[in-house]
Amino acid sequence: MTLMEAGTSVLQRLEAAGFEAFFVGGMVRDALLGREIHDVDITTSAMPVSVMGLFDNCVPTGIGHGTVTVLVGKVPIEVTTYRMDGEYRDFRRPESVSFTTSLEEDLRRRDFTINALAMDKNGQVFDPLMGSADLRGGLIRAVGNAGQRFFEDPLRMLRALRFVSKLGFELDNGCQQAIKDYGYLTANLARERVMKELEGLMDGKFKEKALGLMIQAGLLAHFPDLKPLARLDTKVLSTLKNSLDLFLAASFFSGGIKEYMAGWPLSKSQKRLIAKTHGYFLDGAPLLWVQYADGMETAAALWRMRVVFGKSDEAFIPQQLVISNRGELAMTASNMLSAAGISPGPNAKKLLEQVEWAVLSQKIKNSPAEILAFIGGQDVSAKT
Ligand code: ATP
Ligand code: MG
């Protein structure tokens, strides 16, 4: 069953029970643009309890906001009761949510006109805010006054830029001005929410455009850790692959990498990648070594940092490695160390790495004879 079929079956069920129900939001926008649909949102006049009563398999995922996730087979469909948002106090979530019986009111609470389209089960579009015209014109326009809407929820500024990045659309003048006026409010947002939008922004096909607008409108300057990135050329900045790269690049402007990373909800493995790559960059480690010692992901990230900071203009070509770990050397570590006459310790580590590098970089063949000859010529062994 396709997403669309699953969604249509939910609309039919709600209508058969006497409720209004429409597809809404990003899904309608993407369907009208002929883009692939990745999730289905439904808006309905039915109250959450009625939705729960109509479907056997459903989860009250956001019942406080009127959202129930209906499972059609394994396909999750988000069904939300028509609502109007109350006051925004903490710049995060509306203070209160009130349900309404009017589809139009529900559409008016939405952020942008292109996200405020509803579509019935036959594909008929309900568009009181003229979102289709903006879709055709490639324009991101706030529903109502942009300044007011961004003041209510500053995340919308980042969402606007995420949609620029995804769709390649322009921001209308109202949005551009309102980002300049209210960008400072993004400092109040939970870092998790900001991070999620940055991830989406860096994933978009038009990220160069979005990053350019973000810098131009001064929005980047409101994130202390990321602010210095505005000094880089936008074209160069957009060679960064993802949001993690943004943090990695920003780490070179920061005094202490640890304190810097502490402010953001990065996973352990993400922090590790940043710290490792940061270290390799400062050491000037060869990409081949990094690929061997830490894997392709770190090597590719290191290469991107070199491009961004003007230290490389070559393409990164992953290499076929002669050995993929120390165990694949033609001699065991203990045999190499006794041949060199050194005991375990820093010098031993250094020697083993020198052998690994000689084999990896194909200075010598991976054979006992060549390794022994190589060890004989190393001064590290003479030191102990
Ligand atoms: P995507 O394709 O990235 O999922 P989307 O438009 O579906 O984009 P969602 O975050 O899934 O974005 O939100 C679904 C819909 O809910 C939006 O299209 C919009 O109508 C509404 N919406 C979401 N976040 C906000 C917000 N902060 N303010 C107002 N409306 C919002
Ligand atoms: Mg969505």
Short mmCIF file of C-alpha atoms in Angstrom, two decimals, residues 21-323:
data_model
loop_
_atom_site.label_atom_id
_atom_site.label_comp_id
_atom_site.label_asym_id
_atom_site.label_seq_id
_atom_site.Cartn_x
_atom_site.Cartn_y
_atom_site.Cartn_z
CA ALA A 21 -10.95 15.44 6.82
CA PHE A 22 -8.21 16.69 4.48
CA PHE A 23 -4.61 16.10 3.60
CA VAL A 24 -2.61 19.09 4.75
CA GLY A 25 0.82 20.65 5.15
CA GLY A 26 4.05 19.53 3.55
CA MET A 27 2.48 16.55 1.92
CA VAL A 28 0.04 18.63 -0.15
CA ARG A 29 2.83 21.07 -1.02
CA ASP A 30 5.10 18.28 -2.18
CA ALA A 31 2.34 16.46 -4.06
CA LEU A 32 1.46 19.63 -6.00
CA LEU A 33 5.13 20.16 -6.80
CA GLY A 34 5.36 16.59 -8.07
CA ARG A 35 7.87 15.76 -5.37
CA GLU A 36 8.06 12.50 -3.52
CA ILE A 37 5.89 12.33 -0.41
CA HIS A 38 7.56 11.10 2.75
CA ASP A 39 4.80 11.43 5.31
CA VAL A 40 1.09 12.09 5.44
CA ASP A 41 -0.61 14.62 7.67
CA ILE A 42 -4.37 14.80 7.95
CA THR A 43 -6.41 17.58 9.51
CA THR A 44 -9.94 16.82 10.67
CA SER A 45 -12.96 18.24 12.45
CA ALA A 46 -13.06 15.07 14.58
CA MET A 47 -11.86 15.44 18.16
CA PRO A 48 -8.96 13.19 19.22
CA VAL A 49 -11.27 10.88 21.22
CA SER A 50 -13.43 10.34 18.15
CA VAL A 51 -10.36 9.56 16.04
CA MET A 52 -9.20 7.08 18.68
CA GLY A 53 -12.63 5.48 18.65
CA LEU A 54 -12.72 5.08 14.87
CA PHE A 55 -9.40 3.29 14.35
CA ASP A 56 -8.28 0.11 16.06
CA ASN A 57 -4.63 0.73 15.68
CA CYS A 58 -3.64 4.19 16.83
CA VAL A 59 -1.25 5.92 19.19
CA PRO A 60 -1.97 9.22 20.98
CA THR A 61 1.40 10.69 19.94
CA GLY A 62 0.59 14.31 20.67
CA ILE A 63 -2.81 14.23 22.22
CA GLY A 64 -2.27 17.58 23.98
CA HIS A 65 -2.00 19.16 20.57
CA GLY A 66 -4.76 17.05 19.11
CA THR A 67 -2.55 14.57 17.26
CA VAL A 68 -3.25 10.87 16.99
CA THR A 69 -1.11 8.59 14.84
CA VAL A 70 -3.25 6.08 13.00
CA LEU A 71 -1.48 2.98 11.77
CA VAL A 72 -2.74 1.64 8.46
CA GLY A 73 -0.92 -1.67 8.36
CA LYS A 74 2.53 -0.41 9.22
CA VAL A 75 2.05 3.04 7.68
CA PRO A 76 1.76 5.83 10.27
CA ILE A 77 -0.66 8.63 9.39
CA GLU A 78 -0.77 11.72 11.64
CA VAL A 79 -4.31 12.89 12.25
CA THR A 80 -4.68 16.26 13.98
CA THR A 81 -7.88 18.00 15.03
CA TYR A 82 -8.50 21.43 13.50
CA ARG A 83 -6.93 23.88 15.89
CA MET A 84 -5.94 27.46 16.49
CA ASP A 85 -2.86 28.22 18.49
CA GLY A 86 -2.99 30.24 21.67
CA GLU A 87 -0.41 32.67 22.92
CA TYR A 88 3.25 31.95 22.57
CA ARG A 89 5.06 32.67 25.82
CA ASP A 90 8.34 30.80 25.91
CA PHE A 91 9.12 30.92 22.19
CA ARG A 92 8.74 27.18 22.04
CA ARG A 93 5.22 25.94 22.12
CA PRO A 94 1.93 27.76 22.16
CA GLU A 95 0.71 28.33 25.68
CA SER A 96 -2.62 26.78 24.94
CA VAL A 97 -4.25 24.98 22.07
CA SER A 98 -7.85 25.45 21.19
CA PHE A 99 -9.70 23.28 18.79
CA THR A 100 -11.93 24.80 16.15
CA THR A 101 -14.55 23.60 13.70
CA SER A 102 -13.13 25.70 10.87
CA LEU A 103 -10.63 24.31 8.40
CA GLU A 104 -9.73 27.84 7.39
CA GLU A 105 -8.77 28.74 10.95
CA ASP A 106 -6.62 25.65 11.11
CA LEU A 107 -4.85 26.72 7.93
CA ARG A 108 -4.27 30.22 9.30
CA ARG A 109 -2.22 28.94 12.24
CA ARG A 110 0.28 27.39 9.83
CA ASP A 111 3.60 29.03 9.07
CA PHE A 112 3.80 29.63 5.32
CA THR A 113 1.19 29.84 2.60
CA ILE A 114 2.78 26.91 0.76
CA ASN A 115 2.27 24.84 3.93
CA ALA A 116 -1.32 25.98 4.38
CA LEU A 117 -3.00 24.04 1.59
CA ALA A 118 -5.60 21.37 2.18
CA MET A 119 -6.56 18.63 -0.28
CA ASP A 120 -9.54 16.30 -0.17
CA LYS A 121 -9.57 12.62 -1.06
CA ASN A 122 -10.28 13.39 -4.73
CA GLY A 123 -7.34 15.76 -5.07
CA GLN A 124 -9.49 18.90 -4.85
CA VAL A 125 -7.44 21.70 -3.28
CA PHE A 126 -8.75 24.14 -0.66
CA ASP A 127 -6.54 27.20 -0.68
CA PRO A 128 -7.93 30.27 1.12
CA LEU A 129 -4.43 31.72 1.65
CA MET A 130 -3.39 31.51 -2.00
CA GLY A 131 -0.60 29.07 -1.35
CA SER A 132 -0.86 27.59 -4.86
CA ALA A 133 0.09 30.92 -6.41
CA ASP A 134 3.17 31.07 -4.16
CA LEU A 135 3.97 27.47 -5.05
CA ARG A 136 3.91 28.41 -8.72
CA GLY A 137 5.88 31.58 -8.07
CA GLY A 138 8.44 29.78 -5.91
CA LEU A 139 7.86 32.09 -2.97
CA ILE A 140 7.99 31.55 0.77
CA ARG A 141 5.49 33.91 2.34
CA ALA A 142 4.29 33.85 5.92
CA VAL A 143 0.62 33.38 6.68
CA GLY A 144 -0.25 36.85 7.95
CA ASN A 145 2.37 39.28 9.18
CA ALA A 146 5.82 37.70 8.99
CA GLY A 147 7.21 39.69 11.91
CA GLN A 148 4.36 38.68 14.16
CA ARG A 149 4.54 35.04 13.11
CA PHE A 150 8.31 34.89 13.68
CA PHE A 151 7.96 36.65 16.99
CA GLU A 152 5.41 34.01 18.07
CA ASP A 153 7.69 31.17 17.08
CA PRO A 154 11.26 32.04 16.05
CA LEU A 155 11.80 28.52 14.76
CA ARG A 156 9.79 29.56 11.72
CA MET A 157 12.77 31.62 10.55
CA LEU A 158 14.89 28.51 10.40
CA ARG A 159 12.05 26.59 8.83
CA ALA A 160 11.80 29.26 6.11
CA LEU A 161 15.47 28.77 5.32
CA ARG A 162 15.09 25.01 5.41
CA PHE A 163 12.35 25.30 2.77
CA VAL A 164 14.59 27.57 0.68
CA SER A 165 17.24 24.88 0.85
CA LYS A 166 14.84 22.08 0.01
CA LEU A 167 12.81 23.78 -2.72
CA GLY A 168 15.09 26.52 -4.05
CA PHE A 169 12.31 29.09 -3.45
CA GLU A 170 12.79 32.80 -2.68
CA LEU A 171 11.89 34.41 0.64
CA ASP A 172 9.39 37.20 0.13
CA ASN A 173 10.34 40.68 1.36
CA GLY A 174 8.24 40.33 4.49
CA CYS A 175 10.11 37.20 5.57
CA GLN A 176 13.50 38.67 4.75
CA GLN A 177 12.86 41.80 6.75
CA ALA A 178 11.32 39.90 9.65
CA ILE A 179 14.37 37.63 9.90
CA LYS A 180 16.54 40.75 10.17
CA ASP A 181 14.25 42.20 12.82
CA TYR A 182 13.61 39.11 14.92
CA GLY A 183 16.57 36.82 14.20
CA TYR A 184 17.89 37.51 17.70
CA LEU A 185 14.94 35.57 19.13
CA THR A 186 16.36 32.31 17.77
CA ALA A 187 18.83 32.46 20.67
CA ASN A 188 15.91 31.45 22.92
CA LEU A 189 15.15 28.28 21.01
CA ALA A 190 15.95 24.84 22.34
CA ARG A 191 19.18 23.69 20.70
CA GLU A 192 17.57 20.36 19.73
CA ARG A 193 15.00 22.15 17.60
CA VAL A 194 17.62 24.38 16.01
CA MET A 195 19.79 21.38 15.29
CA LYS A 196 16.95 19.56 13.55
CA GLU A 197 16.32 22.52 11.25
CA LEU A 198 20.03 22.91 10.53
CA GLU A 199 20.17 19.24 9.59
CA GLY A 200 17.32 19.77 7.12
CA LEU A 201 18.93 22.93 5.80
CA MET A 202 22.24 21.21 5.15
CA ASP A 203 20.44 18.30 3.47
CA GLY A 204 18.74 20.49 0.88
CA LYS A 205 19.73 20.72 -2.75
CA PHE A 206 19.77 24.52 -2.55
CA LYS A 207 21.79 24.90 0.62
CA GLU A 208 24.11 27.44 -0.95
CA LYS A 209 21.15 29.74 -1.44
CA ALA A 210 19.81 29.11 2.05
CA LEU A 211 23.20 29.64 3.70
CA GLY A 212 23.67 32.82 1.71
CA LEU A 213 20.34 34.18 2.92
CA MET A 214 21.06 33.08 6.44
CA ILE A 215 24.32 35.01 6.47
CA GLN A 216 22.89 38.00 4.63
CA ALA A 217 20.01 38.32 7.07
CA GLY A 218 22.45 38.08 9.97
CA LEU A 219 20.82 34.96 11.36
CA LEU A 220 24.00 32.92 11.70
CA ALA A 221 25.40 35.67 13.92
CA HIS A 222 22.83 34.80 16.59
CA PHE A 223 24.42 31.39 17.18
CA PRO A 224 27.62 32.24 19.04
CA ASP A 225 29.36 28.97 18.17
CA LEU A 226 28.49 29.13 14.49
CA LYS A 227 28.83 32.86 13.98
CA PRO A 228 32.44 32.82 12.68
CA LEU A 229 31.34 30.66 9.74
CA ALA A 230 29.84 33.82 8.24
CA ARG A 231 33.40 34.84 7.41
CA LEU A 232 33.70 31.98 4.94
CA ASP A 233 32.57 32.22 1.36
CA THR A 234 29.04 30.83 0.93
CA LYS A 235 30.03 28.72 -2.05
CA VAL A 236 32.82 27.16 -0.05
CA LEU A 237 30.58 26.77 2.98
CA SER A 238 28.06 24.87 0.90
CA THR A 239 30.69 22.21 0.09
CA LEU A 240 30.09 21.06 3.66
CA LYS A 241 28.07 17.90 3.59
CA ASN A 242 25.83 18.11 6.63
CA SER A 243 25.11 19.93 9.85
CA LEU A 244 27.85 18.03 11.65
CA ASP A 245 30.33 19.52 9.18
CA LEU A 246 29.09 22.98 10.16
CA PHE A 247 29.99 22.27 13.77
CA LEU A 248 33.28 20.73 12.76
CA ALA A 249 34.21 23.75 10.63
CA ALA A 250 33.15 26.10 13.44
CA SER A 251 35.36 24.19 15.89
CA PHE A 252 38.43 25.75 14.26
CA PHE A 253 37.31 29.18 15.37
CA SER A 254 36.71 28.11 18.93
CA GLY A 255 39.26 28.25 21.74
CA GLY A 256 38.30 25.02 23.45
CA ILE A 257 36.64 22.35 21.38
CA LYS A 258 35.11 20.61 24.40
CA GLU A 259 33.27 23.62 25.80
CA TYR A 260 32.11 24.49 22.34
CA MET A 261 30.58 21.09 21.70
CA ALA A 262 28.95 20.96 25.12
CA GLY A 263 26.37 23.50 24.03
CA TRP A 264 24.86 21.32 21.32
CA PRO A 265 22.98 18.03 21.50
CA LEU A 266 25.63 16.03 19.67
CA SER A 267 25.83 12.27 20.15
CA LYS A 268 28.96 10.63 21.54
CA SER A 269 29.97 9.37 18.12
CA GLN A 270 29.41 12.79 16.55
CA LYS A 271 31.57 14.44 19.21
CA ARG A 272 34.20 11.83 18.65
CA LEU A 273 34.19 12.44 14.90
CA ILE A 274 34.55 16.18 15.45
CA ALA A 275 37.38 15.82 17.97
CA LYS A 276 39.25 13.24 15.87
CA THR A 277 38.93 15.15 12.62
CA HIS A 278 39.88 18.38 14.35
CA GLY A 279 43.05 16.70 15.66
CA TYR A 280 43.98 15.16 12.30
CA PHE A 281 43.51 18.55 10.64
CA LEU A 282 45.91 20.25 13.05
CA ASP A 283 48.43 17.39 12.66
CA GLY A 284 48.24 17.51 8.87
CA ALA A 285 47.72 13.74 8.80
CA PRO A 286 47.69 12.09 5.34
CA LEU A 287 44.17 11.15 4.20
CA LEU A 288 45.33 7.62 3.45
CA TRP A 289 46.40 7.19 7.07
CA VAL A 290 43.14 8.62 8.40
CA GLN A 291 41.13 6.34 6.13
CA TYR A 292 43.09 3.38 7.53
CA ALA A 293 43.15 4.41 11.17
CA ASP A 294 39.67 5.91 11.48
CA GLY A 295 37.61 4.99 8.48
CA MET A 296 36.25 6.65 5.39
CA GLU A 297 33.86 8.97 7.20
CA THR A 298 36.62 10.71 9.14
CA ALA A 299 38.89 10.89 6.08
CA ALA A 300 36.14 12.44 3.97
CA ALA A 301 35.27 14.95 6.72
CA LEU A 302 38.95 15.87 7.06
CA TRP A 303 39.19 16.39 3.33
CA ARG A 304 36.12 18.67 3.35
CA MET A 305 37.70 20.76 6.11
CA ARG A 306 40.86 21.09 4.04
CA VAL A 307 38.80 22.31 1.09
CA VAL A 308 36.88 24.81 3.23
CA PHE A 309 40.04 26.22 4.76
CA GLY A 310 41.87 26.35 1.45
CA LYS A 311 44.31 23.58 2.25
CA SER A 312 43.29 21.30 -0.60
CA ASP A 313 41.72 21.67 -3.98
CA GLU A 314 42.07 18.08 -5.05
CA ALA A 315 39.26 15.58 -5.12
CA PHE A 316 39.15 13.00 -2.38
CA ILE A 317 39.58 9.57 -3.87
CA PRO A 318 39.08 6.75 -1.39
CA GLN A 319 41.99 4.35 -1.70
CA GLN A 320 42.04 0.59 -1.93
CA LEU A 321 43.98 -0.16 1.26
CA VAL A 322 46.83 -2.69 1.15
CA ILE A 323 46.03 -3.69 4.72
#
